XYZ file of C-alpha atoms in Angstrom:
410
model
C -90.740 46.061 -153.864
C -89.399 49.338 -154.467
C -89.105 49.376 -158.401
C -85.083 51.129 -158.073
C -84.094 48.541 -155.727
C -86.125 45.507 -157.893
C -83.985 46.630 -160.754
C -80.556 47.101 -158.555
C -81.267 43.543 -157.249
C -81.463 42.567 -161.094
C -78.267 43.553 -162.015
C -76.555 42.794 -158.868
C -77.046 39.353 -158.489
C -74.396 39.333 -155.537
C -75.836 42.207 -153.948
C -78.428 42.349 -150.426
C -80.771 45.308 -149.307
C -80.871 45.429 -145.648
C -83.267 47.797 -143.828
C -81.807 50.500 -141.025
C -84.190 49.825 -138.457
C -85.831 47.596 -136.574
C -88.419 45.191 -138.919
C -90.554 46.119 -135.790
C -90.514 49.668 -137.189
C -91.668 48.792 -140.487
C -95.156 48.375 -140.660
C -95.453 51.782 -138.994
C -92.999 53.528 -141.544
C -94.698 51.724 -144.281
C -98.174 53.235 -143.350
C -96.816 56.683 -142.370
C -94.936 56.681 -146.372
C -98.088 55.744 -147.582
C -99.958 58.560 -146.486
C -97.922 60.753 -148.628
C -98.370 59.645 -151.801
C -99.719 62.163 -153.884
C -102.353 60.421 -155.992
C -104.320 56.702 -155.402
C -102.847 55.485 -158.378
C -99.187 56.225 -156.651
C -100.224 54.813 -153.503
C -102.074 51.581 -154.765
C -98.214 51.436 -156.604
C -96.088 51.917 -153.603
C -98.186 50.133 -151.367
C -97.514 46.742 -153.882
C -94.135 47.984 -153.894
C -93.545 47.278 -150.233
C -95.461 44.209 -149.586
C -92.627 42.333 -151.212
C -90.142 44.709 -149.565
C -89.408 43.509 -146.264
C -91.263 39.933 -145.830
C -89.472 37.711 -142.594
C -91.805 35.486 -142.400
C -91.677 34.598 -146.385
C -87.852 34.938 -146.909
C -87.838 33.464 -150.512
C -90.420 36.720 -151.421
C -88.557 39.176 -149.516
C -86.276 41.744 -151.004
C -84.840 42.410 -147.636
C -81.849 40.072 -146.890
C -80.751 41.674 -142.844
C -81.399 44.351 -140.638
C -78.792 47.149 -138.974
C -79.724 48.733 -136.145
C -77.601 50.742 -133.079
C -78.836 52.494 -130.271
C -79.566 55.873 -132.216
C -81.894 54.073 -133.735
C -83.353 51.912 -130.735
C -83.814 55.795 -129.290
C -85.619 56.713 -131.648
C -87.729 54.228 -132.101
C -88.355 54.434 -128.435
C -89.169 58.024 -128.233
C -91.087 57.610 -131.950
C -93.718 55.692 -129.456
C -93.237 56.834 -125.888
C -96.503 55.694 -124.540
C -95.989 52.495 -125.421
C -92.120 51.889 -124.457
C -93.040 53.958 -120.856
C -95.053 50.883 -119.575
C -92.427 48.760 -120.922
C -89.603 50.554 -118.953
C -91.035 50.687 -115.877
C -91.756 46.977 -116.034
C -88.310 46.428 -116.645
C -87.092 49.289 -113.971
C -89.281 46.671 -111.346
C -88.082 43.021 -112.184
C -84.429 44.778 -111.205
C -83.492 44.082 -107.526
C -81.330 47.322 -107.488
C -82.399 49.438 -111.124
C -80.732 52.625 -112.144
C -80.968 54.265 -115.348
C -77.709 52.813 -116.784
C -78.541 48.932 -116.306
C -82.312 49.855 -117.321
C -80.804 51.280 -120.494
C -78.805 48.077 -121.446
C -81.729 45.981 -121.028
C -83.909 48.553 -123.242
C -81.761 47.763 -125.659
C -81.146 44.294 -125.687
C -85.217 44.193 -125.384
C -85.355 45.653 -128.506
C -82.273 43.868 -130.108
C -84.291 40.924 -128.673
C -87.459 41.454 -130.526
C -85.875 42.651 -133.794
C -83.874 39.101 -133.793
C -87.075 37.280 -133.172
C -88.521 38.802 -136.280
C -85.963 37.769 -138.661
C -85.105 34.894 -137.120
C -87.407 32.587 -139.999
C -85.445 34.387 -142.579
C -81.916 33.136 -141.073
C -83.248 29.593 -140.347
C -84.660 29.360 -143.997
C -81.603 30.445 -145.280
C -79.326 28.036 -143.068
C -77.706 31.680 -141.466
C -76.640 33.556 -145.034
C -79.500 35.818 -144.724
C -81.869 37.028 -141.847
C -79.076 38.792 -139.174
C -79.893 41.583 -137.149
C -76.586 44.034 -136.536
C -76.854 44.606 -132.414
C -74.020 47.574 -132.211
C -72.174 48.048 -128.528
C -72.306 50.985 -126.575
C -70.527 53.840 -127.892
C -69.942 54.702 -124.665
C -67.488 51.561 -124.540
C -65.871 52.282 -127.651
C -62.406 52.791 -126.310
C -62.217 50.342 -123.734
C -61.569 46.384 -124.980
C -62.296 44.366 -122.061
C -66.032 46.098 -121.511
C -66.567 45.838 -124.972
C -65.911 42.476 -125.307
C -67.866 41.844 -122.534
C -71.240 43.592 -123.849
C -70.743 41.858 -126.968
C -70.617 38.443 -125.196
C -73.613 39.200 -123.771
C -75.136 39.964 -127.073
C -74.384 37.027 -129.320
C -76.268 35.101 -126.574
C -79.724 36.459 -127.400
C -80.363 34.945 -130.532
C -78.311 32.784 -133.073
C -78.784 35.634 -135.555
C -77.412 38.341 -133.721
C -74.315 40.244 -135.356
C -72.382 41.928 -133.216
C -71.502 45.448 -134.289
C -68.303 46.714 -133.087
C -66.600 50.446 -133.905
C -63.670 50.941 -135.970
C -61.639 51.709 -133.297
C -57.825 50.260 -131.882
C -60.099 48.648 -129.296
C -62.775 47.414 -131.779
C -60.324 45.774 -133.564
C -59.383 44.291 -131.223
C -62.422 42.883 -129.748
C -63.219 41.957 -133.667
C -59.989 39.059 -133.512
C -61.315 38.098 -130.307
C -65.160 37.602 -131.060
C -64.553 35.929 -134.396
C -62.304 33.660 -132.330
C -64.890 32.266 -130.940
C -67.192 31.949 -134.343
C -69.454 34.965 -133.734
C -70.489 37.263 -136.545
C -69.375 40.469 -136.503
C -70.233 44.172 -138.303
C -67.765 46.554 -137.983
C -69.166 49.850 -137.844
C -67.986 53.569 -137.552
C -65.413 52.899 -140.932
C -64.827 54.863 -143.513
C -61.274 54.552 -144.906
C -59.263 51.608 -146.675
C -56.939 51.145 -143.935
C -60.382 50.684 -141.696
C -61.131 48.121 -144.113
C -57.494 46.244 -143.554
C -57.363 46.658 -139.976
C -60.823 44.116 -139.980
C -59.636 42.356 -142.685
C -56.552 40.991 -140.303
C -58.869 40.674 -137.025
C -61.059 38.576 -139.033
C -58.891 36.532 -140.507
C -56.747 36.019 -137.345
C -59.938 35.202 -135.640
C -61.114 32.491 -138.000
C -57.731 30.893 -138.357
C -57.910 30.543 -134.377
C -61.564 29.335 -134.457
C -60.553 27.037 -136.654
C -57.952 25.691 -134.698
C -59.897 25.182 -131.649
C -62.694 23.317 -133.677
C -65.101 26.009 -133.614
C -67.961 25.996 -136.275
C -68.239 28.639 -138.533
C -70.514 27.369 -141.208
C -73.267 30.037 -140.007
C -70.399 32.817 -139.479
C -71.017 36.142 -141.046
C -68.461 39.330 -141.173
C -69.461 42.752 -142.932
C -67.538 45.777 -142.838
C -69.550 48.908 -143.102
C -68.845 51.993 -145.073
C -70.823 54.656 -143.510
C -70.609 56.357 -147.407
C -72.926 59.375 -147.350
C -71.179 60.231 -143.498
C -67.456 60.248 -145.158
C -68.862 63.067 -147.440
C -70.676 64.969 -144.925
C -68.043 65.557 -142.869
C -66.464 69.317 -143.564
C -62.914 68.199 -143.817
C -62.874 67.589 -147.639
C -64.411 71.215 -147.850
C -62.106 72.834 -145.657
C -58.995 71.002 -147.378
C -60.109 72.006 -150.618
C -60.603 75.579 -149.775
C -56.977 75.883 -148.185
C -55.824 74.689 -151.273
C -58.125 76.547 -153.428
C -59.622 74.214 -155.051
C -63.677 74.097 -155.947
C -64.817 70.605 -154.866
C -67.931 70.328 -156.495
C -70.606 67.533 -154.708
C -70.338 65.430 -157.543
C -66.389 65.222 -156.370
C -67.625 64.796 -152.868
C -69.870 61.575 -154.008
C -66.967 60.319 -156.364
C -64.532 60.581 -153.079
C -67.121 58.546 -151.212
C -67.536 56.055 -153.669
C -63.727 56.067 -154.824
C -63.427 53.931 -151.455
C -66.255 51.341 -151.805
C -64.785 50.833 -155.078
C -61.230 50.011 -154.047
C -62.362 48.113 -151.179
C -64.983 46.033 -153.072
C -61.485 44.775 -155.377
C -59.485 44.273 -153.103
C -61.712 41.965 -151.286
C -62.493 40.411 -155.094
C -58.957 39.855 -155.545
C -58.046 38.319 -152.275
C -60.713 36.507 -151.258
C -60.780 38.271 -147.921
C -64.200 36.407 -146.078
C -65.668 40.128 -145.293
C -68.099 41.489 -147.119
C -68.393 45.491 -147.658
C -72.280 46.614 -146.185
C -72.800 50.598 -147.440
C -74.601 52.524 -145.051
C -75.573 56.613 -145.129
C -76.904 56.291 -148.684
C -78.109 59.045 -150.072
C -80.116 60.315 -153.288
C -78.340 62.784 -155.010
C -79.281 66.882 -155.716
C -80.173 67.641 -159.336
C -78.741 70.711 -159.070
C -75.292 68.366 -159.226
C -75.615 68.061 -162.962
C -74.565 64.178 -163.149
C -77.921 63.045 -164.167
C -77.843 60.647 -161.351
C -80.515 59.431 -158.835
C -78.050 58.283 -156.034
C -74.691 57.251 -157.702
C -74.161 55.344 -154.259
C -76.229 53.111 -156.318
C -75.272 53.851 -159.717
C -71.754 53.612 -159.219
C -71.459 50.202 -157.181
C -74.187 48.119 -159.616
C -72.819 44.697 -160.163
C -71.316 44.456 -157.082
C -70.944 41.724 -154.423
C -72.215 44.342 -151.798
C -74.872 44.978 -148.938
C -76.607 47.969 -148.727
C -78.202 49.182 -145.348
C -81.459 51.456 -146.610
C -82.691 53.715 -144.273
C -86.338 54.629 -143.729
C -85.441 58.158 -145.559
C -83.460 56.520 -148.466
C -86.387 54.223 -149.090
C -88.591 57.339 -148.734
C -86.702 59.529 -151.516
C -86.107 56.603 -153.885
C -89.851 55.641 -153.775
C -90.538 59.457 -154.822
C -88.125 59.858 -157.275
C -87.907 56.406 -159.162
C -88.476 58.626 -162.639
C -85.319 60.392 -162.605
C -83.354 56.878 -162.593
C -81.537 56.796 -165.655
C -80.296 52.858 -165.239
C -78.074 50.947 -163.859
C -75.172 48.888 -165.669
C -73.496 45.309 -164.306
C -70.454 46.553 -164.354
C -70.376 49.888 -162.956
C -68.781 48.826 -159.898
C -65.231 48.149 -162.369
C -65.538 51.215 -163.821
C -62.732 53.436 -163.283
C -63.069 56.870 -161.241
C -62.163 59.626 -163.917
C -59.171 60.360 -163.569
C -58.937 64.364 -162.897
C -61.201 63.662 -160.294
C -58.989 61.419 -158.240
C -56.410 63.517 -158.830
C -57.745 66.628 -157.509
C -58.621 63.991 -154.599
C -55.748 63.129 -154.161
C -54.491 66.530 -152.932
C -56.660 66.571 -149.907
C -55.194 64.951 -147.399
C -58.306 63.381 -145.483
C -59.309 61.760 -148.906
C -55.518 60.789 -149.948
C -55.561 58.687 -145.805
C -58.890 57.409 -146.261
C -58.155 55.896 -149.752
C -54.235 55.064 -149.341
C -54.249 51.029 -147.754
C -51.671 52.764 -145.528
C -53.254 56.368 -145.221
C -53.271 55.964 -141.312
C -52.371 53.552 -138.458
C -54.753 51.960 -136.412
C -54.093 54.290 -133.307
C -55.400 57.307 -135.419
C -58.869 56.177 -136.712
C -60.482 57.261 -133.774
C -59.217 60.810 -134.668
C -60.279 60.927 -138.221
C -62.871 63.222 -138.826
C -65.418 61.444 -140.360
C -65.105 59.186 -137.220
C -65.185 61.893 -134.488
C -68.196 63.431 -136.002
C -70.571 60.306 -136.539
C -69.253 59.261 -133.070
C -70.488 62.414 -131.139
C -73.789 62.224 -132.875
C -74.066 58.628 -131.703
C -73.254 59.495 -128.308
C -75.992 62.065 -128.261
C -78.508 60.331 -129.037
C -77.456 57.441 -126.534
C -77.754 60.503 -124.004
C -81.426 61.208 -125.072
C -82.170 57.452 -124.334
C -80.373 57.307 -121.285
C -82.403 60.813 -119.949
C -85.647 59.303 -121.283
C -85.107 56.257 -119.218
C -84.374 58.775 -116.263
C -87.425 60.371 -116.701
C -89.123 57.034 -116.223
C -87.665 56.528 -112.603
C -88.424 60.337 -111.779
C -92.425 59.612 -112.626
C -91.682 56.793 -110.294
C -91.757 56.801 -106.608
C -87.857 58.908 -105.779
C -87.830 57.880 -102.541
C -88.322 53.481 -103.369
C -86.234 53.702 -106.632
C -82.860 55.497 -106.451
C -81.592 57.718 -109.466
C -77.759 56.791 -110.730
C -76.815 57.092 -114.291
C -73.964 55.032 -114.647
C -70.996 56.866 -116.450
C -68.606 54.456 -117.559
């Protein structure tokens, strides 16, 4: 396994390492990562590195503990092998009695949700359901509308036993959250980035469970995870603009410490309270040496000792792998340590930091208009769009005239 992440694990007992993609994507990402190492001696390394790294069908070997997945990433991993995935549409386009390009689309993706499940479905048996879910997220397309929602996620905790829903951090998600939990379904909730994201899940979950438990509804293979989608809150140019208003120099190592200011918080209050969600960081990122910390990701660094999940994406894995000399260690209790305090105080005067980190920074109603939120969420959409015209090209390579061409808008 990776030799940063083998030593994470180490001192972070409590911790998982999921992978951002599809296990299906894997063995193709593993070989492609492969070919770049720069010497035998490095590639011999890496390649006994990620043997142990992702292992379904040996769960007790495998560093990998769930998947997350979405449909940005089911489109690219469709148009990462379009030969192979055209055949497979155009099957699917046929056993439809009416097809158009927005019903083909949802059962692209719950193909591939389908398959992805089926993979790490030993891992969740072994493991009596603690380990081996695959995050299925809804359409963003839906992600103001309950009832649809709610419907598509149905829908999706039907094809397998170790399918997670993954639901947006919206007043509708929320929503839909209570309700799905209600019925002892797992649950991700995705598109978060503040505290009073975290809360707002925190009280659909635990209304959900206390109404599941009321009805007599299991929940002894339950799972909830609330995602903080770390490296986007610090990509987004609001902190940068705020500071500059204000004329203050936000340096990136204040950027990082804003990002992980949040995981921190949340990660106590959840140790405090014994809320039943557990945080799941996604958007990691290795960090520039150019910031001076002497750090290799402090997404890492930061958070060690944790009771966290961290989602690694193929890229992550990529620049860890490449730079595992520059780690400088990691400590059991990093995840207590305090934020310094100038730095949160200079925070503190930006106000899209000072509502993300504040429990009662914002009201429901406004998370779909926090910044962070809006931009993720147009990036997600457009990607949807390049599956959805993908699909559409599949039915114009068909016969125009036997198969009619409607992409549904919702």
């Amino acid at each position: 396994m990776p030799i940063v992440l083998h030593e994470f694990q180490g001192v972070s007992p409590s911790a998982e390492i999921w992978w951002d993609s599809s296990p299906l994507d894997f063995p193709r990402w593993r070989k492609n990562i492969l070919g770049t190492a720069p010497d035998e001696g490095t590639r011999h390394r890496w390649s006994r590195q990620l043997d142990l790294f992702l292992q379904p069908d040996s769960p007790g070997d495998s560093l990998v503990r769930g998947v997350t997945t979405n449909p940005s990433l089911v489109a690219q991993s469709v148009l990462a092998s379009p030969k192979a995935w055209s055949g497979e549409i155009r099957d699917i386009i046929g056993s439809q009695r009416l097809p158009d390009v927005d019903s083909t689309f949802t059962l692209v993706y719950e193909e591939a949700l389908r398959r992805a499940a089926a993979r790490m479905l030993p891992m969740w048996e072994w493991s009596r359901g603690r380990y081996g879910w695959v995050s299925g997220q809804l359409d963003p397309r839906l992600v103001f509308n309950t009832d649809l929602m709610l419907e598509q996620a149905l829908r999706l905790a039907r094809i397998a036993p170790n399918l997670m829903v993954k639901v947006p951090g919206s007043a509708a998600g929320y929503e839909v959250i209570r309700r799905l939990v209600g019925r002892g379904i797992s649950v991700n909730n995705t598109l978060s980035y503040t505290v009073p994201q975290f809360l707002a899940c925190v009280d659909a979950v635990e209304s959900g469970l206390r109404h599941a438990r009321s009805q007599g509804i299991a929940t002894d293979r339950w799972r909830a995870v609330f995602t903080h989608m770390i490296g986007r809150f610090g990509a987004n140019t609001d902190l940068r603009y705020e500071a500059a208003i204000r004329e203050l120099e936000l340096t990136p190592a204040e950027i990082r410490w804003a990002e992980v200011a949040i995981l921190k918080r949340i990660h106590r209050m959840v140790r405090e309270h014994g809320h039943p969600v557990k945080p799941l960081v996604s958007s990691l990122e290795v960090d520039d040496p150019a910031m001076g910390t002497g750090t290799l990701s402090m997404h890492l660094e930061q958070s060690a000792g944790g009771a966290i999940a961290y989602t690694c994406k193929p890229q992550f894995l990529a620049d860890v792998m490449r730079r595992e000399a520059d780690l400088p260690g990691f400590t059991s209790d990093a995840i207590d340590q305090e934020v310094p305090e100038r730095v949160l105080e200079r925070l503190m005067w930006l106000p899209s930091f000072h509502r993300a980190y504040d429990p009662h920074g914002m009201g429901v109603e406004e998370f779909a208009h926090y910044g962070a939120f809006v931009s993720t969420y147009t990036e997600v959409l457009g990607n949807t769009r390049k599956l959805l015209d993908f699909i559409a090209h599949q039915f114009q390579t068909l016969s125009a005239s036997a198969l009619p061409l409607s992409v549904g808008t919702r």
